[in-house]
mmCIF file of C-alpha atoms and ligand atoms in Angstrom:
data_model
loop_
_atom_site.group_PDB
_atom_site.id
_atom_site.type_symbol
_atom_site.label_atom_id
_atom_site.label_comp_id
_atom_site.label_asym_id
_atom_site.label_seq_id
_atom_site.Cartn_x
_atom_site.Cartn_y
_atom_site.Cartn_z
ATOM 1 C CA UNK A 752 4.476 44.135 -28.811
ATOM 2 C CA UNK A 753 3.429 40.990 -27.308
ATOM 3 C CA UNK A 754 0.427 40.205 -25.033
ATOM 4 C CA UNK A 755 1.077 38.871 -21.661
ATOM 5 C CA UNK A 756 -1.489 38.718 -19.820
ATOM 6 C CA UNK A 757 -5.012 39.308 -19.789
ATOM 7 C CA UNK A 758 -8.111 39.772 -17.459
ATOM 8 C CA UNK A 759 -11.667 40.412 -16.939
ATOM 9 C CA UNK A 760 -14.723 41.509 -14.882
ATOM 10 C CA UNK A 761 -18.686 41.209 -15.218
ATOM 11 C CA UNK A 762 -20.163 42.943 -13.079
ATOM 12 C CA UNK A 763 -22.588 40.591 -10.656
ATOM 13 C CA UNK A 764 -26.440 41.096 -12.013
ATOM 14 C CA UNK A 765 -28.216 39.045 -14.957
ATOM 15 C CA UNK A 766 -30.631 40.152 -16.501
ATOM 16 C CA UNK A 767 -32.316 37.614 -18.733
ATOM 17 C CA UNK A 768 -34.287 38.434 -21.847
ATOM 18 C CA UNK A 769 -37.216 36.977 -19.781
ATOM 19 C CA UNK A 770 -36.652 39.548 -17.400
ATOM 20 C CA UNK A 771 -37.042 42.453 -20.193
ATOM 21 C CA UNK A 772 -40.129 41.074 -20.840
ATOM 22 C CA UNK A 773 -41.734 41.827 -18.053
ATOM 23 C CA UNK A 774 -41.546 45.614 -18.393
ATOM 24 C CA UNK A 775 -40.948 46.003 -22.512
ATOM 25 C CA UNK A 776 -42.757 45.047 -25.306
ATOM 26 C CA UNK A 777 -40.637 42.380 -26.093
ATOM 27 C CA UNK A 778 -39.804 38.894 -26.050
ATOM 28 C CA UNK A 779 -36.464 36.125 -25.261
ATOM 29 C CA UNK A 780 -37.881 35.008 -28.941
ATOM 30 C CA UNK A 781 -37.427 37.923 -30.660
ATOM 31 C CA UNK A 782 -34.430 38.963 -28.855
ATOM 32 C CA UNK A 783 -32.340 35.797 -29.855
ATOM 33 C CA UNK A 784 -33.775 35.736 -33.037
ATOM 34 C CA UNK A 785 -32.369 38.882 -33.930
ATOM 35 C CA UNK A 786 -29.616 39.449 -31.784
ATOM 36 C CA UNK A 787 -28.407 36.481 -30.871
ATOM 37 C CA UNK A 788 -28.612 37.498 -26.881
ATOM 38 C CA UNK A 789 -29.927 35.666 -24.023
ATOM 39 C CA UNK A 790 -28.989 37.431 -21.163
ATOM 40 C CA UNK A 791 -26.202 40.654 -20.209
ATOM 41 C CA UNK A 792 -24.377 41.578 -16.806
ATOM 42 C CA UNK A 793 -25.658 44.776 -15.999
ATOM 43 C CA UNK A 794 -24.411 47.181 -13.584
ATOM 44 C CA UNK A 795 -26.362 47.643 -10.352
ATOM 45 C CA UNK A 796 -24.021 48.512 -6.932
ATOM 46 C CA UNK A 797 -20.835 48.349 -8.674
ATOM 47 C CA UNK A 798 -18.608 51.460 -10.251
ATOM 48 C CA UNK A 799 -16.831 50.875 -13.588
ATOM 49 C CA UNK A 800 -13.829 52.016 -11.932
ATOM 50 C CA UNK A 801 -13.498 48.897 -9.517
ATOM 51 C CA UNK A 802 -14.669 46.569 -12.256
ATOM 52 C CA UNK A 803 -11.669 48.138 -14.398
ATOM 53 C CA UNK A 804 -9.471 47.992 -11.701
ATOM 54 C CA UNK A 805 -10.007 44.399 -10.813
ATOM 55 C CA UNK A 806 -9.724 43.267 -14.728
ATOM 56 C CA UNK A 807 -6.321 45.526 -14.924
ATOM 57 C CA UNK A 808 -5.022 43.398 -11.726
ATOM 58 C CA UNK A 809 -5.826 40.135 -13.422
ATOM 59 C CA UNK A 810 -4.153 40.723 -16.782
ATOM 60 C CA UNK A 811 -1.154 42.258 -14.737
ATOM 61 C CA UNK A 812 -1.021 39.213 -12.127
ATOM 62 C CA UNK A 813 -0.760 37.021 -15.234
ATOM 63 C CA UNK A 814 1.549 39.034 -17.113
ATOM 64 C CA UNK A 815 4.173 38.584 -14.314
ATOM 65 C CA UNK A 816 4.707 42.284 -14.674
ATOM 66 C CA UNK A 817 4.963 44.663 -11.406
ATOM 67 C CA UNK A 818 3.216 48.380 -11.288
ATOM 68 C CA UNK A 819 6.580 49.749 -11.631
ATOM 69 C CA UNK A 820 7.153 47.843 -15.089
ATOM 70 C CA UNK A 821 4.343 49.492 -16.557
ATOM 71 C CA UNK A 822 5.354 52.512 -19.025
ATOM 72 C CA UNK A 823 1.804 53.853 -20.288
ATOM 73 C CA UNK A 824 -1.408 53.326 -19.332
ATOM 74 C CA UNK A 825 -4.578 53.550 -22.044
ATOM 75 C CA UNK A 826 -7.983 53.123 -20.664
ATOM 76 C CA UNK A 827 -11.134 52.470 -23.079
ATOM 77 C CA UNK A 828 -13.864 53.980 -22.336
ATOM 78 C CA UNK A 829 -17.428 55.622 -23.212
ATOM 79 C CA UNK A 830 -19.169 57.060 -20.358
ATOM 80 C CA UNK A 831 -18.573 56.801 -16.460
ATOM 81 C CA UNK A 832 -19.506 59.483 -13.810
ATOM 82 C CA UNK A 833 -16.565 61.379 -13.499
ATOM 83 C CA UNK A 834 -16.089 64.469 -16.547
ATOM 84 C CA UNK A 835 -12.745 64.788 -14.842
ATOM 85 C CA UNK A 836 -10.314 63.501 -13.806
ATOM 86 C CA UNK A 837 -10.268 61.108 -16.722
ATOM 87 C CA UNK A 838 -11.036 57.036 -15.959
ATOM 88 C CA UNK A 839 -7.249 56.079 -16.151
ATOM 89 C CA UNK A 840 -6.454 58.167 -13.521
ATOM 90 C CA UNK A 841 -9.229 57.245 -11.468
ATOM 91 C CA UNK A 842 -8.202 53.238 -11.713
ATOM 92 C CA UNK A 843 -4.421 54.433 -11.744
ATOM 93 C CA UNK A 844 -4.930 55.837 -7.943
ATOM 94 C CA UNK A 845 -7.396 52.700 -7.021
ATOM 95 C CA UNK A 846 -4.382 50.466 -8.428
ATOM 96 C CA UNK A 847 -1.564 52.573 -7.506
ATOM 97 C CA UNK A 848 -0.040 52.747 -10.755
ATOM 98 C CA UNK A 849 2.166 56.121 -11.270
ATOM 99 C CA UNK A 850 2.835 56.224 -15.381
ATOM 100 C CA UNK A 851 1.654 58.533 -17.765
ATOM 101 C CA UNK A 852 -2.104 57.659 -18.505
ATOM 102 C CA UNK A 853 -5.020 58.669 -20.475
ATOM 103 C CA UNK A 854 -8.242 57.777 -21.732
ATOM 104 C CA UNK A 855 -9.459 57.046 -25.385
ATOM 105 C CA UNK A 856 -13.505 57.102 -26.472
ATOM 106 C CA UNK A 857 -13.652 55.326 -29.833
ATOM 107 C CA UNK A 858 -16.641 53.432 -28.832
ATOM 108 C CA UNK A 859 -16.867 50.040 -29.536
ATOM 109 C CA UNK A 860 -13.198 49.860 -31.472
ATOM 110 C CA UNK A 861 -11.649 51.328 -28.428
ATOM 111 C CA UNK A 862 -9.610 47.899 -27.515
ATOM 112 C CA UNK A 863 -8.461 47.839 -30.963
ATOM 113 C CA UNK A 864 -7.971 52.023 -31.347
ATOM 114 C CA UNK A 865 -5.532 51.745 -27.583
ATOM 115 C CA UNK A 866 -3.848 48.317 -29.505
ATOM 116 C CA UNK A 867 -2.720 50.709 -32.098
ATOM 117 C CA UNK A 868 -1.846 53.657 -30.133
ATOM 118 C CA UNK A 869 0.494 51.205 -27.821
ATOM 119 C CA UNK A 870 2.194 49.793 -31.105
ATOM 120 C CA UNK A 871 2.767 52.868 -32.160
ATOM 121 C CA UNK A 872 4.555 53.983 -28.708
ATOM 122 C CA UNK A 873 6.457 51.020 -28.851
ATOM 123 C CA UNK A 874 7.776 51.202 -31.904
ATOM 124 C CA UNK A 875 8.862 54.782 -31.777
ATOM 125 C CA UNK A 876 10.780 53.498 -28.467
ATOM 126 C CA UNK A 877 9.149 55.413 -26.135
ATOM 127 C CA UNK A 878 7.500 52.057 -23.749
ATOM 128 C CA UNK A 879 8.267 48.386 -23.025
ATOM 129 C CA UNK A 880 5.180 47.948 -21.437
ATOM 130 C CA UNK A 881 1.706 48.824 -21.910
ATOM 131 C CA UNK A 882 -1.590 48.573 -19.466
ATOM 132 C CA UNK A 883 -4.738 48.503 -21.524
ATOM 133 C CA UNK A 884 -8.109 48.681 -19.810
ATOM 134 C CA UNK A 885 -11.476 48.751 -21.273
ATOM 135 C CA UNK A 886 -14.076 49.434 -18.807
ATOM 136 C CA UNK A 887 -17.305 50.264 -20.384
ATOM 137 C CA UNK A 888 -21.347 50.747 -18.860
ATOM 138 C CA UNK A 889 -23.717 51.392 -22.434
ATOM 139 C CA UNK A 890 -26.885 49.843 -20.379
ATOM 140 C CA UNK A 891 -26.016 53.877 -18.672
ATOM 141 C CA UNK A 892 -26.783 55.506 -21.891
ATOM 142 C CA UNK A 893 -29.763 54.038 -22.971
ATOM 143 C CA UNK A 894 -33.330 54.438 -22.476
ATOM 144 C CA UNK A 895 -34.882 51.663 -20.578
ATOM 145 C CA UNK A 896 -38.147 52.096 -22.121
ATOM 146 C CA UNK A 897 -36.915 51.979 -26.100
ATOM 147 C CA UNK A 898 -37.256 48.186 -26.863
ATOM 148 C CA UNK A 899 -34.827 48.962 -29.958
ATOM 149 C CA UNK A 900 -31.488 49.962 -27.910
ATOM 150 C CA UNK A 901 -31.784 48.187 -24.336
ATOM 151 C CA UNK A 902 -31.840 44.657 -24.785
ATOM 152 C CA UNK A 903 -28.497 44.882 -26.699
ATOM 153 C CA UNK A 904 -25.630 45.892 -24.386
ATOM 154 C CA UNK A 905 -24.556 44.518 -21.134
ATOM 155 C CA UNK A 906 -21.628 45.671 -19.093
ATOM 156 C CA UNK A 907 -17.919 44.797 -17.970
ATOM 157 C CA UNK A 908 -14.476 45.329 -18.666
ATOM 158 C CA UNK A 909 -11.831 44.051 -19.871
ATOM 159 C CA UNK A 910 -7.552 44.387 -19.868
ATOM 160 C CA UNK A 911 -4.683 43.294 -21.147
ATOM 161 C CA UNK A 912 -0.300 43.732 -20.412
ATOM 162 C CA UNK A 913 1.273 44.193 -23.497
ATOM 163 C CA UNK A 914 5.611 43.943 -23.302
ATOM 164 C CA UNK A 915 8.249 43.374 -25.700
ATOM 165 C CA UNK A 916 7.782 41.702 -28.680
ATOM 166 C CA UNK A 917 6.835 41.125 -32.288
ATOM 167 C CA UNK A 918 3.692 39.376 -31.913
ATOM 168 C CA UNK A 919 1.886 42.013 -33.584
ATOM 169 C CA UNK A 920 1.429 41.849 -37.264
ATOM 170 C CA UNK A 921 -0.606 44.736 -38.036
ATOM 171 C CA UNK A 922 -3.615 47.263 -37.269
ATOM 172 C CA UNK A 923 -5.372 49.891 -39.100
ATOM 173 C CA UNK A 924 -7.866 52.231 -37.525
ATOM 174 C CA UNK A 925 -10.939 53.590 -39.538
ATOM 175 C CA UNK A 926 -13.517 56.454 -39.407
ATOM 176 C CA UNK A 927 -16.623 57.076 -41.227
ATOM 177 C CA UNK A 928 -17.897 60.256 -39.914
ATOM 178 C CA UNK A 929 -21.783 59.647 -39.693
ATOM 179 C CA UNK A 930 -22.654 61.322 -35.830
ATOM 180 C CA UNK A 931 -26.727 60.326 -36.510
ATOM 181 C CA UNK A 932 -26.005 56.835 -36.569
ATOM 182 C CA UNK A 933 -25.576 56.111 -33.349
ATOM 183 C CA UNK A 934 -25.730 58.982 -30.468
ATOM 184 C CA UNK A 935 -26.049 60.040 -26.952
ATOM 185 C CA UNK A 936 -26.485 63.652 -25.527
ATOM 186 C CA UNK A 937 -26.050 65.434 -22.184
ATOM 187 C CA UNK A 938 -26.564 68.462 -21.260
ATOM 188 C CA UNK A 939 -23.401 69.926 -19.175
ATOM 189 C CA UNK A 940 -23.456 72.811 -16.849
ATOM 190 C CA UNK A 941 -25.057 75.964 -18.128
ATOM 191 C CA UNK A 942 -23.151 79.260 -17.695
ATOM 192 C CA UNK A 943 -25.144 83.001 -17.572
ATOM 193 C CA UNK A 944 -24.074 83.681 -20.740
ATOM 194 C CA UNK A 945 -25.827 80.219 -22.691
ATOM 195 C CA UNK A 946 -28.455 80.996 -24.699
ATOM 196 C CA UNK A 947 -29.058 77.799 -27.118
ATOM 197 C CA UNK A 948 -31.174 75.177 -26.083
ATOM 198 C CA UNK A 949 -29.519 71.845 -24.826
ATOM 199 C CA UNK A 950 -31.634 68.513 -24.226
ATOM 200 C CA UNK A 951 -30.556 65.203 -22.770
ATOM 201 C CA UNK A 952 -31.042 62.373 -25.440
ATOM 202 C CA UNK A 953 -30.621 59.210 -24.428
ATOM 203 C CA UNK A 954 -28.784 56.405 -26.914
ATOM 204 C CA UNK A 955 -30.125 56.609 -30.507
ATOM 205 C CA UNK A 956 -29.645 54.348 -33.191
ATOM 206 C CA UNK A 957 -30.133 53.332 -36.939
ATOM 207 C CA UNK A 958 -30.020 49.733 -36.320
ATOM 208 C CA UNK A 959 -30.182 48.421 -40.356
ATOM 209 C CA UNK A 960 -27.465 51.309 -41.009
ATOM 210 C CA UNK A 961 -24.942 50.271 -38.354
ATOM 211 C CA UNK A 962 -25.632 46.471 -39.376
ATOM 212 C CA UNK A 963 -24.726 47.529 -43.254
ATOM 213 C CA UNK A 964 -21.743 49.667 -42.202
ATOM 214 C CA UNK A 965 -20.069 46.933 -39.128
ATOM 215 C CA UNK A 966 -20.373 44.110 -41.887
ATOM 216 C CA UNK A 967 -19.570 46.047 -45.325
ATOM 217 C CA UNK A 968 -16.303 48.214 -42.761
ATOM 218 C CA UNK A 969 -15.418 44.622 -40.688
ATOM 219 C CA UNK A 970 -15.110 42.369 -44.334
ATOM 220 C CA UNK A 971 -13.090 45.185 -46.258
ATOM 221 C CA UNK A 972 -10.775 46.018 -43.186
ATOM 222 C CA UNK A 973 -9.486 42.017 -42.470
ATOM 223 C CA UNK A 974 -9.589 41.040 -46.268
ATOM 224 C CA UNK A 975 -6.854 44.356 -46.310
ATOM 225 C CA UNK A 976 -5.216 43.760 -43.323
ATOM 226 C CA UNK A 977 -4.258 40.122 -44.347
ATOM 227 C CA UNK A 978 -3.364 40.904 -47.847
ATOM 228 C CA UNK A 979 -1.022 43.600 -46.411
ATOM 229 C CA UNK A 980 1.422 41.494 -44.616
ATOM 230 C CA UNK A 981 0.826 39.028 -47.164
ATOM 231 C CA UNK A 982 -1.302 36.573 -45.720
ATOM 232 C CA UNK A 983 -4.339 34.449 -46.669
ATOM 233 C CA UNK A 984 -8.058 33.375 -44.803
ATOM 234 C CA UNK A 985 -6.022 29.914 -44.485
ATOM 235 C CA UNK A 986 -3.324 31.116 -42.206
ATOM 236 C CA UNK A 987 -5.963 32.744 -39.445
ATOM 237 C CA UNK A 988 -6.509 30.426 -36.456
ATOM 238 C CA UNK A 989 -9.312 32.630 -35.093
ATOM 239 C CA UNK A 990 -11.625 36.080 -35.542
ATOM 240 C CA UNK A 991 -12.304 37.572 -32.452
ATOM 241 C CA UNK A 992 -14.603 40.204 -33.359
ATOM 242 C CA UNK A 993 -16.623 42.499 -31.704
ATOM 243 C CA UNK A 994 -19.694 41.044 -29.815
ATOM 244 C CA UNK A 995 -22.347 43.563 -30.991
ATOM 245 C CA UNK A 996 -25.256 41.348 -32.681
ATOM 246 C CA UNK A 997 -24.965 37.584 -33.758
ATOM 247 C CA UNK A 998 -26.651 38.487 -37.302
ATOM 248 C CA UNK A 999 -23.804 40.642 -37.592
ATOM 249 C CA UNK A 1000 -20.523 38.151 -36.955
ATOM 250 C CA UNK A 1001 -22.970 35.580 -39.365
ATOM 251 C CA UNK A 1002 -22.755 37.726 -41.664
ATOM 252 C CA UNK A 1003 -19.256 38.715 -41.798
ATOM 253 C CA UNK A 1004 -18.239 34.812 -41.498
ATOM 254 C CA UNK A 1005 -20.790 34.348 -44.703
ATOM 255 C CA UNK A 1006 -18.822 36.824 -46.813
ATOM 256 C CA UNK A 1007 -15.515 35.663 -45.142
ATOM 257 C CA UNK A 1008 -16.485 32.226 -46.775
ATOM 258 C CA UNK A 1009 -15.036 30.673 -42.726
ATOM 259 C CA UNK A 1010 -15.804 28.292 -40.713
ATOM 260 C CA UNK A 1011 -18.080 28.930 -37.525
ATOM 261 C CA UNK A 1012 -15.430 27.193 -35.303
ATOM 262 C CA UNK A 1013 -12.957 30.251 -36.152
ATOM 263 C CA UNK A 1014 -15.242 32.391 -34.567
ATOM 264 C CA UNK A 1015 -15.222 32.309 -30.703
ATOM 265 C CA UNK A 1016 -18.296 34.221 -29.204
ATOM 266 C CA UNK A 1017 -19.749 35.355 -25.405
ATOM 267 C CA UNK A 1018 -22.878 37.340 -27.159
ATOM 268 C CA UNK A 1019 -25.394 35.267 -25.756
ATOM 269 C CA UNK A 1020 -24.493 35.317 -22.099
ATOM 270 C CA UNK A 1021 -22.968 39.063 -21.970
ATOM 271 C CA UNK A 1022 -25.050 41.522 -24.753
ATOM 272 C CA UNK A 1023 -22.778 44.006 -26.309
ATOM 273 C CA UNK A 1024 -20.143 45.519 -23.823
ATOM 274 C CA UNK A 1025 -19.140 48.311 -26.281
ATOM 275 C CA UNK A 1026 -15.288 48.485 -26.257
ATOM 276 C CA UNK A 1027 -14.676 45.648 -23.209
ATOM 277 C CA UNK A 1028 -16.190 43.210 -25.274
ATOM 278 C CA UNK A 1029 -13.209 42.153 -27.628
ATOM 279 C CA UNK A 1030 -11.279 42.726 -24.112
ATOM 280 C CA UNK A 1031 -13.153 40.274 -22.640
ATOM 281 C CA UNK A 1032 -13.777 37.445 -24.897
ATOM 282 C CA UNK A 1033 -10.029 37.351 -25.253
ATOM 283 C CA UNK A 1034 -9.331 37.289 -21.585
ATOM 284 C CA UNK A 1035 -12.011 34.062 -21.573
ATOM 285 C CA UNK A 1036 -10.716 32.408 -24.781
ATOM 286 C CA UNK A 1037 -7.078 32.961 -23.265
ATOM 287 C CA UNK A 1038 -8.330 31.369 -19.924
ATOM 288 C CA UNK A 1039 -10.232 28.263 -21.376
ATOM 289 C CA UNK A 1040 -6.542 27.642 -23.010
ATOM 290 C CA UNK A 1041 -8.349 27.993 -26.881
ATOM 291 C CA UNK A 1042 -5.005 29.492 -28.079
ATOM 292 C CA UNK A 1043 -1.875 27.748 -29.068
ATOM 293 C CA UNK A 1044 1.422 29.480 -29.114
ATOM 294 C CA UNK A 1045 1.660 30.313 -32.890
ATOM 295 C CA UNK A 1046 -2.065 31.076 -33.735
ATOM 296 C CA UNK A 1047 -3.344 33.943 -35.703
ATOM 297 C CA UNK A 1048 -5.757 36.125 -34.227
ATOM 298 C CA UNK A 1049 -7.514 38.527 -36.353
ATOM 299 C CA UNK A 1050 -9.593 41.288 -34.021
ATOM 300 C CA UNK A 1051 -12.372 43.499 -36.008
ATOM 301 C CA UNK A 1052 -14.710 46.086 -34.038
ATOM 302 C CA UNK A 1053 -17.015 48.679 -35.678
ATOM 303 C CA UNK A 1054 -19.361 51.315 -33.646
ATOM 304 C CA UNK A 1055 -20.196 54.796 -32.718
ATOM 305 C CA UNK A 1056 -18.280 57.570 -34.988
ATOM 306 C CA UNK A 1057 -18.679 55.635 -37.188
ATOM 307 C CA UNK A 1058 -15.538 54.136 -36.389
ATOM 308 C CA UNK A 1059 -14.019 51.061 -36.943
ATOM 309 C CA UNK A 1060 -10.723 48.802 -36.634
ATOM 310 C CA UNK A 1061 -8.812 45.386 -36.851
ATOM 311 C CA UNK A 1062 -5.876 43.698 -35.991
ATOM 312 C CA UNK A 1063 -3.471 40.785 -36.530
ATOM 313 C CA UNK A 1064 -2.133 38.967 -33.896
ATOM 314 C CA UNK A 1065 0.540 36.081 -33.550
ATOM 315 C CA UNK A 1066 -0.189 34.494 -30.179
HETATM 316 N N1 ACO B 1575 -38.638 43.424 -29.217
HETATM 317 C C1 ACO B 1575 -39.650 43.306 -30.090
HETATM 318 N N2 ACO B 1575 -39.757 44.063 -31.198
HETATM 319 C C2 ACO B 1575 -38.791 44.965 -31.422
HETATM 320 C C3 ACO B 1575 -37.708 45.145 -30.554
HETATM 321 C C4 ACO B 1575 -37.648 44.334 -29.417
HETATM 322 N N3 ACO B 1575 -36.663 44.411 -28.509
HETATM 323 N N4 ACO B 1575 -36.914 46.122 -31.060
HETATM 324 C C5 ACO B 1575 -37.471 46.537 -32.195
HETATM 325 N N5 ACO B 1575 -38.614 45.843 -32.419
HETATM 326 C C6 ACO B 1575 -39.556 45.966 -33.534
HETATM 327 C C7 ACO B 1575 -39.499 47.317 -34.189
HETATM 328 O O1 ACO B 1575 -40.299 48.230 -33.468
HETATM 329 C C8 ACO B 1575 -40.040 47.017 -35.545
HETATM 330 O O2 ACO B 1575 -41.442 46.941 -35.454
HETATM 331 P P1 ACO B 1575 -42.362 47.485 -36.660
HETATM 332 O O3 ACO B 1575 -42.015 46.623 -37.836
HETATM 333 O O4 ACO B 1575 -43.749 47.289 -36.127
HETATM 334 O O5 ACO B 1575 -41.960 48.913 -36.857
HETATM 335 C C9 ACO B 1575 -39.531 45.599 -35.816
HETATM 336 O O6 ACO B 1575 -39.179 45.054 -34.544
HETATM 337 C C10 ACO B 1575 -38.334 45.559 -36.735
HETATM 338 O O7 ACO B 1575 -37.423 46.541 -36.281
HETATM 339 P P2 ACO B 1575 -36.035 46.745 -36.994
HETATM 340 O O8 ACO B 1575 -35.255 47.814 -36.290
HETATM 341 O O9 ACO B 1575 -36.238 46.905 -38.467
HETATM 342 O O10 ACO B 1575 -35.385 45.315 -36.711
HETATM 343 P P3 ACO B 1575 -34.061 44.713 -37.265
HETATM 344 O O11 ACO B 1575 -34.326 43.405 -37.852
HETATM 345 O O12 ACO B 1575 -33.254 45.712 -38.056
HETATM 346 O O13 ACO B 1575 -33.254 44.449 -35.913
HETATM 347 C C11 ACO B 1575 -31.529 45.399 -34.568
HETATM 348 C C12 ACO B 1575 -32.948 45.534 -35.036
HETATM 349 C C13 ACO B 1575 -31.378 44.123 -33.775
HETATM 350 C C14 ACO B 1575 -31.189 46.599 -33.673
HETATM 351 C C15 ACO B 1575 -30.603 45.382 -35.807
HETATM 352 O O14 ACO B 1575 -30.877 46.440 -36.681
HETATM 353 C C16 ACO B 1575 -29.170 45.429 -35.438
HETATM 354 O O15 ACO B 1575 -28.654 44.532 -34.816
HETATM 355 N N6 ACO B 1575 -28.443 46.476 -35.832
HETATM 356 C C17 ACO B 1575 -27.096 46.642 -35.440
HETATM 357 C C18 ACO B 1575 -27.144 47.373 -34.182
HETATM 358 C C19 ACO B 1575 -25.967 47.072 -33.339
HETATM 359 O O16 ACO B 1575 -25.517 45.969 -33.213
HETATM 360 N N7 ACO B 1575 -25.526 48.145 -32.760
HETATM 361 C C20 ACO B 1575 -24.451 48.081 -31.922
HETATM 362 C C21 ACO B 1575 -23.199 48.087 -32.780
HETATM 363 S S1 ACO B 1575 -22.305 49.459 -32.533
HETATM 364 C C22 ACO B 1575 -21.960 49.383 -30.987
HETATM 365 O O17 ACO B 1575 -21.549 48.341 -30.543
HETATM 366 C C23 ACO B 1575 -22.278 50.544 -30.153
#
């Protein structure tokens, strides 16, 4: 497939690491130090839904593909308030977009997991084109008062119009299984008959694990990927990787041996937006005009599953 057009949505509130400060035991020092974040775009009055909706309208309006054109509609996403009906359909009916739809929750990867799964479609002949949305609220699943988890995510979406083409090289999907990693609990409606006890748990994390695994799974997976369809660190224009922790895309650039100016990055204004985050620093490299017709882009994104992923792109 080929991309043709992308889009994006923050929603309106910034919240600075200054402003954490003034109710956590923390500091815009240590934040940046170790994160690399300065502020995030949190959700206040908005629904994900709209913010989803508005991206998927951008990357469609650029496209210069109608509702109608669209064959199959894959929509990224964690958490949002409805259990059912699932988030595609809810932006499908906001949108009025009638093709088969459905939603995907491979966490942070998710852009990269519904990249795949459209590939895959095309190829087997089954679409032309492809809607992807990733629309994705993790400062929902945290707890505000655990200094460890909150100051790292921000919100937004992202989307992009795939159509015909050959403009993608290759991707290969990954899991890990490791649940106590990274985790989030809710308890769903009892019934008479439940009997175990259920408990709301808020996001939990192993922060020095999920550093070792997104590095050590991010390194091996584009090293592979490139030496698959034959091609070396020379021939990539850009890495557009997932925006979880600066530390973490230093480090994979370190054992990359590549040049910072391959790496684009939106960390420090928008915090990790779990799966909308490679969504959306494409959509604003795209916009700012960074790629040139020809250009490799290799994607890698690692989360929650442990799963990870990456792709190669001709632009
Ligand atoms: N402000 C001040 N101090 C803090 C904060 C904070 N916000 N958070 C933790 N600390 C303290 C800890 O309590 C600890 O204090 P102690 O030594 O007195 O016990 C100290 O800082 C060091 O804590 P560590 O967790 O060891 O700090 P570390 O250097 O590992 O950094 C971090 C933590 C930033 C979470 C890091 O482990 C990391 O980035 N991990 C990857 C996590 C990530 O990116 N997850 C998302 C990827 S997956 C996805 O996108 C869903």
């Amino acid at each position: 497939m080929k991309i043709l057009g992308t889009g994006s949505v923050l929603p309106k509130k910034i919240v600075t690491n200054e402003d954490l400060s003034k109710f956590l035991d923390t500091s815009d020092e240590w934040i940046t130090t170790r994160t690399g974040i300065r502020q995030r775009h949190v959700i206040s009055d908005e629904y994900i839904e709209d913010l989803g909706a508005e991206a998927a309208l951008k990357a469609l309006e650029m496209s210069g593909k109608s509702l109608e054109d669209i064959d199959l509609f894959i929509c990224s996403n964690v958490v949002n308030e409805y259990i059912t009906p699932s988030l595609a359909c809810v932006i499908s009916e906001k949108i009025g977009l009638k093709c088969s739809c459905f939603d995907i929750n491979c966490a942070c990867p998710g852009f990269l997991f519904a990249l795949d799964i459209a590939e895959t479609y095309y190829r087997a002949g089954r679409v032309k084109n492809v809607l992807i949305v990733c629309a994705d609220e993790p400062t929902r699943m945290c707890d505000w008062s655990d200094r460890s988890t909150c100051v790292l995510f921000g919100d937004g979406a992202g989307a992009v119009v795939l159509g015909e083409g050959d403009n993608i090289l290759a991707t290969k999907t990954h899991s890990q299984p490791a649940v106590d990693k990274l985790w989030e609990k809710r308890v769903i409606e009892p019934t008479p008959y439940i009997t175990k006890t259920e408990t709301n748990v808020p996001l939990q994390m192993k922060g020095r694990d999920v550093f070792k695994f997104a590095v050590s799974a991010s390194t091996t997976e584009v090293v592979d990927l490139l030496d698959s369809i034959g091609m070396k660190k020379d021939d990539v224009s850009y890495y557009v990787v997932h925006q979880a922790n600066m530390r973490i895309i230093d480090a994979i650039k370190n054992f990359l041996n590549e040049p910072e100016c391959k790496f684009p990055t939106n960390i420090a204004d928008h915090g990790n937006s779990s799966s909308a985050s490679c969504a959306i620093l494409l959509d604003e490299c795209n916009r700012k005009g960074l790629f040139k017709e020809g250009d490799i882009l290799v994607f890698s994104a690692f989360g929650a599953g442990l799963l990870s992923a990456a792709a190669i792109l001709r632009w």
